[in-house]
mmCIF file of C-alpha atoms in Angstrom:
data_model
loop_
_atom_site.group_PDB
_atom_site.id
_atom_site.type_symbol
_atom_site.label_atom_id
_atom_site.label_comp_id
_atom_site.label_asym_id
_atom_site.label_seq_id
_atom_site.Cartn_x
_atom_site.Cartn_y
_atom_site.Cartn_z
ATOM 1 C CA UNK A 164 -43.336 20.923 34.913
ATOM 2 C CA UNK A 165 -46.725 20.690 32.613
ATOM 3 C CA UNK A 166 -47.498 17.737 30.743
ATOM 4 C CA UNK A 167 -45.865 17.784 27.420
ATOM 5 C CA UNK A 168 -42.798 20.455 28.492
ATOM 6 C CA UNK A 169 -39.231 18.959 28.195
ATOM 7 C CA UNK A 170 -36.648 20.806 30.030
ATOM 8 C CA UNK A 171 -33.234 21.111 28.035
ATOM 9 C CA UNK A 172 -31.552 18.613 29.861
ATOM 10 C CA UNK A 173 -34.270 16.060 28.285
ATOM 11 C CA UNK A 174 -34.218 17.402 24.854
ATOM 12 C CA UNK A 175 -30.328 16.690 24.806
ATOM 13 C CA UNK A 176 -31.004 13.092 26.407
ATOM 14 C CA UNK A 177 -33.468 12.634 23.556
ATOM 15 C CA UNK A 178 -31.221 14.328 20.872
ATOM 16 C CA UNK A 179 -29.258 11.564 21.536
ATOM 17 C CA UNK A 180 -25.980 13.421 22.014
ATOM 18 C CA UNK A 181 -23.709 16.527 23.463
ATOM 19 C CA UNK A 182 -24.431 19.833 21.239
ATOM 20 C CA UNK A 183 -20.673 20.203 22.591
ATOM 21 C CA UNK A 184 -19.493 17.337 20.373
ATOM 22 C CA UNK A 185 -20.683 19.352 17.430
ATOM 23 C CA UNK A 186 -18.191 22.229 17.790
ATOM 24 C CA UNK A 187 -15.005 21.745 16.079
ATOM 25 C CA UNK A 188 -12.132 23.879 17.727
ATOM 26 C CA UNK A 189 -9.935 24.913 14.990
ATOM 27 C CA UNK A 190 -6.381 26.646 15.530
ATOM 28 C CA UNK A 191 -4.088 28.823 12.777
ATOM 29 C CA UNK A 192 -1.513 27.196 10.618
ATOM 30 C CA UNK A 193 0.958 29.015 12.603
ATOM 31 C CA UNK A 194 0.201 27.032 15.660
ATOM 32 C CA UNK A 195 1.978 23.681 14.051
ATOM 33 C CA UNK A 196 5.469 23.132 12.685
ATOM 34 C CA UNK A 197 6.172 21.468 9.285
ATOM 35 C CA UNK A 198 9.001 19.465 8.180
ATOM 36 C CA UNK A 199 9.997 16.923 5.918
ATOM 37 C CA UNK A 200 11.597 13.286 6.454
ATOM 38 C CA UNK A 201 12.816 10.089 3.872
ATOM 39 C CA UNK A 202 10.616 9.694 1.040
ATOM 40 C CA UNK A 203 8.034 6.836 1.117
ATOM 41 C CA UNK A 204 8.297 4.160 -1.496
ATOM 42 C CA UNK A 205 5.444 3.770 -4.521
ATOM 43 C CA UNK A 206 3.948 1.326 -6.245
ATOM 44 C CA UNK A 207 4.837 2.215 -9.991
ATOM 45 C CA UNK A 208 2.043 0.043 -11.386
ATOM 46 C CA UNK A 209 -0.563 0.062 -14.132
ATOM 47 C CA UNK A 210 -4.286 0.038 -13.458
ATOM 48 C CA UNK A 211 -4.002 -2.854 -14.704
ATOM 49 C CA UNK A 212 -1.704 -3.847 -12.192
ATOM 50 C CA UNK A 213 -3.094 -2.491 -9.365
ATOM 51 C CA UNK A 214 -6.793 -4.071 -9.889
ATOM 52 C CA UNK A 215 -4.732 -7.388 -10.120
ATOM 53 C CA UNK A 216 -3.171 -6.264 -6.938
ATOM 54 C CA UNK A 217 -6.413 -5.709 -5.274
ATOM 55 C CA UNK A 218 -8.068 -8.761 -6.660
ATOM 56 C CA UNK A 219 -5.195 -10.782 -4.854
ATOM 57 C CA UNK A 220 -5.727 -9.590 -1.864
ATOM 58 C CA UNK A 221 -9.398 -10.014 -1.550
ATOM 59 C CA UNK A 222 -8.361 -13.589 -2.803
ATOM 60 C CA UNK A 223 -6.467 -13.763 0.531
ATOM 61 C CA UNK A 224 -8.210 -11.406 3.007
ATOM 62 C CA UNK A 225 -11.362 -10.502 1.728
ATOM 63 C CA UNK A 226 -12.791 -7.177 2.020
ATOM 64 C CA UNK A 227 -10.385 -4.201 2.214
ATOM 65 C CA UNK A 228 -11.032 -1.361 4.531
ATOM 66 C CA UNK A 229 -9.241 2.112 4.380
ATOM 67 C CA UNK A 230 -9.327 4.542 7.063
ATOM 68 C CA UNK A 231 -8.487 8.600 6.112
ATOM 69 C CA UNK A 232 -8.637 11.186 7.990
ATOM 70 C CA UNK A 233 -10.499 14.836 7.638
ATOM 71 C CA UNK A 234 -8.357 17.232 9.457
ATOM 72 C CA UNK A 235 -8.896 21.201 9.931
ATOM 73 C CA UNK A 236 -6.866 24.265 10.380
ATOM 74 C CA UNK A 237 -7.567 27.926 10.286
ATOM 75 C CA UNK A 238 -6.222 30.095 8.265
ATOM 76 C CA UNK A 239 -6.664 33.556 6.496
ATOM 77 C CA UNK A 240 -9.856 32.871 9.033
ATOM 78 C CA UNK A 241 -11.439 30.707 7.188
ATOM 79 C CA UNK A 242 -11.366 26.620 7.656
ATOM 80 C CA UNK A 243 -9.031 24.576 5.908
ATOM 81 C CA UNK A 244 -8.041 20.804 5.311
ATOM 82 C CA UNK A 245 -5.367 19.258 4.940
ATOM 83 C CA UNK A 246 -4.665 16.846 1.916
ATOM 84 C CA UNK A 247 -1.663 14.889 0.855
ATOM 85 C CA UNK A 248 -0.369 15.511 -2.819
ATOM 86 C CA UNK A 249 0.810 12.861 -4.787
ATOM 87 C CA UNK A 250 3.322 13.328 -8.109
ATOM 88 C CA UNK A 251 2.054 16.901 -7.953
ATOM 89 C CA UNK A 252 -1.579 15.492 -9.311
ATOM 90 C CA UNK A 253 -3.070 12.950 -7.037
ATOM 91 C CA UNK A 254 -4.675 14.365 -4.199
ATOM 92 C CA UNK A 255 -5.472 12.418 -0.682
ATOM 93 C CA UNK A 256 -7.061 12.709 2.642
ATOM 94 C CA UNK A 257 -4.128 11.281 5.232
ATOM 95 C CA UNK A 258 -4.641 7.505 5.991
ATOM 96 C CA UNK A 259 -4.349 4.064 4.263
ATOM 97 C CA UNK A 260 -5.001 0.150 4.270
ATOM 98 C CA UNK A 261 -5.937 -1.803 7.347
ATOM 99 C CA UNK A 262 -4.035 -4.505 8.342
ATOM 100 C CA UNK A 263 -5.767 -7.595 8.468
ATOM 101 C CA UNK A 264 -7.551 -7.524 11.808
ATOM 102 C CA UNK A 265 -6.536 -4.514 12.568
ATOM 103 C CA UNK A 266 -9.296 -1.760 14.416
ATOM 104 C CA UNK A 267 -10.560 1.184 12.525
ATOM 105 C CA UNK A 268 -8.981 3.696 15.534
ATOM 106 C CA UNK A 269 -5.412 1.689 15.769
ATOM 107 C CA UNK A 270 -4.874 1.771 12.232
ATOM 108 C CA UNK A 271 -6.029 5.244 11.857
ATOM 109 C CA UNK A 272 -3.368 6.627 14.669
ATOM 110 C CA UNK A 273 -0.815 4.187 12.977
ATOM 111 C CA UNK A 274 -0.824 5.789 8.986
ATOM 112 C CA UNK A 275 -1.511 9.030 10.572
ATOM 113 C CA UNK A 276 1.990 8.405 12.417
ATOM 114 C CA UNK A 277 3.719 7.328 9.517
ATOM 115 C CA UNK A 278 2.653 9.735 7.022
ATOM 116 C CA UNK A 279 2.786 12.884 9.484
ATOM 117 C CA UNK A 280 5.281 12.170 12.297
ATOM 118 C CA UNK A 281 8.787 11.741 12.958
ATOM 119 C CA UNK A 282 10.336 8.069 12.120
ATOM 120 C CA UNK A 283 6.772 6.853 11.803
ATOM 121 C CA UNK A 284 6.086 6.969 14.965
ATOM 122 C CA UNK A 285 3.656 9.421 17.407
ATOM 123 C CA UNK A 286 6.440 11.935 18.918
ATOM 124 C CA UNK A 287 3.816 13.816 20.449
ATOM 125 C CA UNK A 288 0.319 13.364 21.832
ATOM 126 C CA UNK A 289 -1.689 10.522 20.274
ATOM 127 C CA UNK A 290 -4.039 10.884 17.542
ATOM 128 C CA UNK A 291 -7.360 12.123 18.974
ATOM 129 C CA UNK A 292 -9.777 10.471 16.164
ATOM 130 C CA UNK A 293 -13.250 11.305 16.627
ATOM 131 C CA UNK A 294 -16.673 10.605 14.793
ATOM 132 C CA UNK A 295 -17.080 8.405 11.571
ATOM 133 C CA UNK A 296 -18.326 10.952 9.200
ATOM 134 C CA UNK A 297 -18.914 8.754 6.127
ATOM 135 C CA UNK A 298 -18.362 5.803 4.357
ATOM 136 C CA UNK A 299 -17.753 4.632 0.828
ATOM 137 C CA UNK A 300 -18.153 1.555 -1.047
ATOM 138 C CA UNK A 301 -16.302 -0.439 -3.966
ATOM 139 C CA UNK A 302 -18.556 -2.816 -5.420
ATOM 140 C CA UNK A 303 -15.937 -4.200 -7.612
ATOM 141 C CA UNK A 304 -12.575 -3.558 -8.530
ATOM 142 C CA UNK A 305 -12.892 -0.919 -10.604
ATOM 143 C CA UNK A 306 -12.497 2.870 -9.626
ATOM 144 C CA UNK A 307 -16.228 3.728 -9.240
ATOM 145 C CA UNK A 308 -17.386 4.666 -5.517
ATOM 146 C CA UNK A 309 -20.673 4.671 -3.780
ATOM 147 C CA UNK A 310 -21.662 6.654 -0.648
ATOM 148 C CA UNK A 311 -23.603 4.099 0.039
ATOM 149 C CA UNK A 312 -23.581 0.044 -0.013
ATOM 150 C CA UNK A 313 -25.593 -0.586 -3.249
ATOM 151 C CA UNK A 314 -28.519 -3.459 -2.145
ATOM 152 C CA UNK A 315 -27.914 -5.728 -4.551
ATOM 153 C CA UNK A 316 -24.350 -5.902 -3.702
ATOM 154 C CA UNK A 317 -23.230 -8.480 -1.338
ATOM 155 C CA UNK A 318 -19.864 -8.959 -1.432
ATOM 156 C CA UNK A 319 -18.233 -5.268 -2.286
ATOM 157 C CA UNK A 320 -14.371 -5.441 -3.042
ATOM 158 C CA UNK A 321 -13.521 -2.052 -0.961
ATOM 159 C CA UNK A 322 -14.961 0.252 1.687
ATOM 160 C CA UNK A 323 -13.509 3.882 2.750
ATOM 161 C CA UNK A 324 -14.364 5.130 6.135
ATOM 162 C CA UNK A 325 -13.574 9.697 7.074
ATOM 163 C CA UNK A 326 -12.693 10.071 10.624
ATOM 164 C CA UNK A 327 -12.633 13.550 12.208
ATOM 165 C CA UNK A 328 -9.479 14.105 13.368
ATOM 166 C CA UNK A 329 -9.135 16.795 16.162
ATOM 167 C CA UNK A 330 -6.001 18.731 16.448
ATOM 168 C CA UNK A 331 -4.359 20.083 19.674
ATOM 169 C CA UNK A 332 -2.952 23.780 19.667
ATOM 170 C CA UNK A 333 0.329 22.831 18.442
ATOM 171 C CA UNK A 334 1.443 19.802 17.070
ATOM 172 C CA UNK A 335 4.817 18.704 14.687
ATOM 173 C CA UNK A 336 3.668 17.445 10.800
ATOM 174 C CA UNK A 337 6.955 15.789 9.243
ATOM 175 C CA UNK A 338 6.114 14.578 6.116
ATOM 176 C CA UNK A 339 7.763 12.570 3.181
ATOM 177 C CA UNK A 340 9.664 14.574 0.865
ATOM 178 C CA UNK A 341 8.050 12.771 -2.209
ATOM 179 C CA UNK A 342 4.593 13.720 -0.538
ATOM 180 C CA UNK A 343 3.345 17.670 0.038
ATOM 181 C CA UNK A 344 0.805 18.495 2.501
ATOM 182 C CA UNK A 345 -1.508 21.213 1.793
ATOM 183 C CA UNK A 346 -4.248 23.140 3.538
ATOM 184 C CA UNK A 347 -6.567 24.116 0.868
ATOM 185 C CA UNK A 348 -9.732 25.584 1.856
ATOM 186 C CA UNK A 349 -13.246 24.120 2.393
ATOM 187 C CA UNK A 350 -14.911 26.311 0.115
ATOM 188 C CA UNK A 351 -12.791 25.519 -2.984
ATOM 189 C CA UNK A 352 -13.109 21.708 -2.204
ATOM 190 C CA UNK A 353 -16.802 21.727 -2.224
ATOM 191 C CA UNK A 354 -18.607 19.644 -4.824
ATOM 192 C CA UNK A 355 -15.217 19.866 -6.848
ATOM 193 C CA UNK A 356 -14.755 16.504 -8.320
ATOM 194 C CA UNK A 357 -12.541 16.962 -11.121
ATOM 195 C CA UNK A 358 -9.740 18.186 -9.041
ATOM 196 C CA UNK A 359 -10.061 15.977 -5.649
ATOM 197 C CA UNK A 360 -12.378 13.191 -6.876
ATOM 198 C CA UNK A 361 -15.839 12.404 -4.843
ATOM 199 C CA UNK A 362 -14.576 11.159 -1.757
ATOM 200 C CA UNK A 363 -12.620 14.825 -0.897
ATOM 201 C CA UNK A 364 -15.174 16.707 -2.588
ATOM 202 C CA UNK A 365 -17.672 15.793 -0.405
ATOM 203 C CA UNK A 366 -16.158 16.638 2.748
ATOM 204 C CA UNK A 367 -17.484 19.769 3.413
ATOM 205 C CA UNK A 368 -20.999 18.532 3.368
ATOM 206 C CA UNK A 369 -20.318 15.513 5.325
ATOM 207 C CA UNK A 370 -18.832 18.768 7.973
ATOM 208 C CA UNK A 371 -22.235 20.568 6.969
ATOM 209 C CA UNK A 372 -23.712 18.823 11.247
ATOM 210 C CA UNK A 373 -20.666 20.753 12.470
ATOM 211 C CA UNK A 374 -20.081 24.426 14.115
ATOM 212 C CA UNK A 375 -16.311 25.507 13.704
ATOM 213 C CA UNK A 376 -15.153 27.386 16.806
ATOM 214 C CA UNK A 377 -11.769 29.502 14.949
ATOM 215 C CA UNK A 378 -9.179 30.265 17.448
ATOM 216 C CA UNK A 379 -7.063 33.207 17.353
ATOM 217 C CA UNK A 380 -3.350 33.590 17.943
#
């Protein structure tokens, strides 16, 4: 080989990665079964309330990490994600609070089986959760977000880390009856913040790396 030339197993050693890793296999709706189990509780609370809430239990455990999950399905052959709807108004990406101690991955697979499986617990094959695709940052209490950690900030209140979450070709989705679970598509998420706020709305560029292999029935 001449000076300079790179075969293509170099160029993927010095991409750093598997071009394979970069396809996201997505199957149809159809493939998965939905149902519904006992309603999950709320926290009927003020903002007020809530930023108390929060400020408690920084007071106690410092910084509080959430872990929520960007998950894909096909349909009408076009991509689509899956969001949890709150009250009819609030939407979500599926995932929640960390436990003190607890690993990004465990606690991940653990809200994903409580929100989305039977009894709260993984009926089926386990969670396969993938890259970190972004993160976001509280500086304080208050409901303003940062993709980024702002440098003069050094002790932010909240951070928000997307996993990719890839789904087998069939898989059971039992959800709370107090929560729905919707597949809205990529292209009426984009850049709409009004609707799904800035975490959500970003999603499809954070996906923006990514080639989506659709699967057919």
């Amino acid at each position: 080989m001449a000076d300079g030339m790179l075969s293509n197993g170099a160029v993927r050693e010095i991409n750093g990665s598997d071009q394979s890793n970069d396809v996201i296999d997505i199957y149809p709706l159809s493939s998965y079964y939905f149902g519904s189990k006992e309603a999950s509780p709320f926290k009927d609370e003020t903002l007020a309330d809530r930023i108390q809430r929060m400020k408690f239990n920084y007071a106690a455990h410092g910084l509080r990490t959430r872990v929520e999950a960007v998950i894909l399905v096909e349909l009408f052959k076009h991509p689509h994600l899956l969001l949890l709807q709150v009250r009819n108004s609030i939407f979500t990406l599926p995932g929640g609070r960390l436990k003190p101690g607890e690993s990004d991955i465990v606690g991940l697979r653990r809200k994903l089986s409580s929100k989305l499986s039977v009894n709260g617990s993984d009926d089926e094959t386990e969670w396969e959760v993938g890259e970190l695709l972004g993160m976001w940052w509280k500086p304080d209490f208050e409901t303003l977000l940062y993709p980024y950690l702002p440098s003069n900030v050094k002790k932010p209140k909240e951070c928000t880390k997307l996993f990719l979450v890839r789904l087998p070709v069939s898989r059971r989705f039992i959800v709370p009856k107090n929560l729905k679970l919707l597949a809205v598509p990529l292209c009426q998420i984009h850049e709409n913040h009004k609707t799904y706020g800035p975490i959500i709305s970003g999603v499809p560029q954070l996906l923006s790396k990514f080639s989506f292999n659709i699967i057919e029935d």
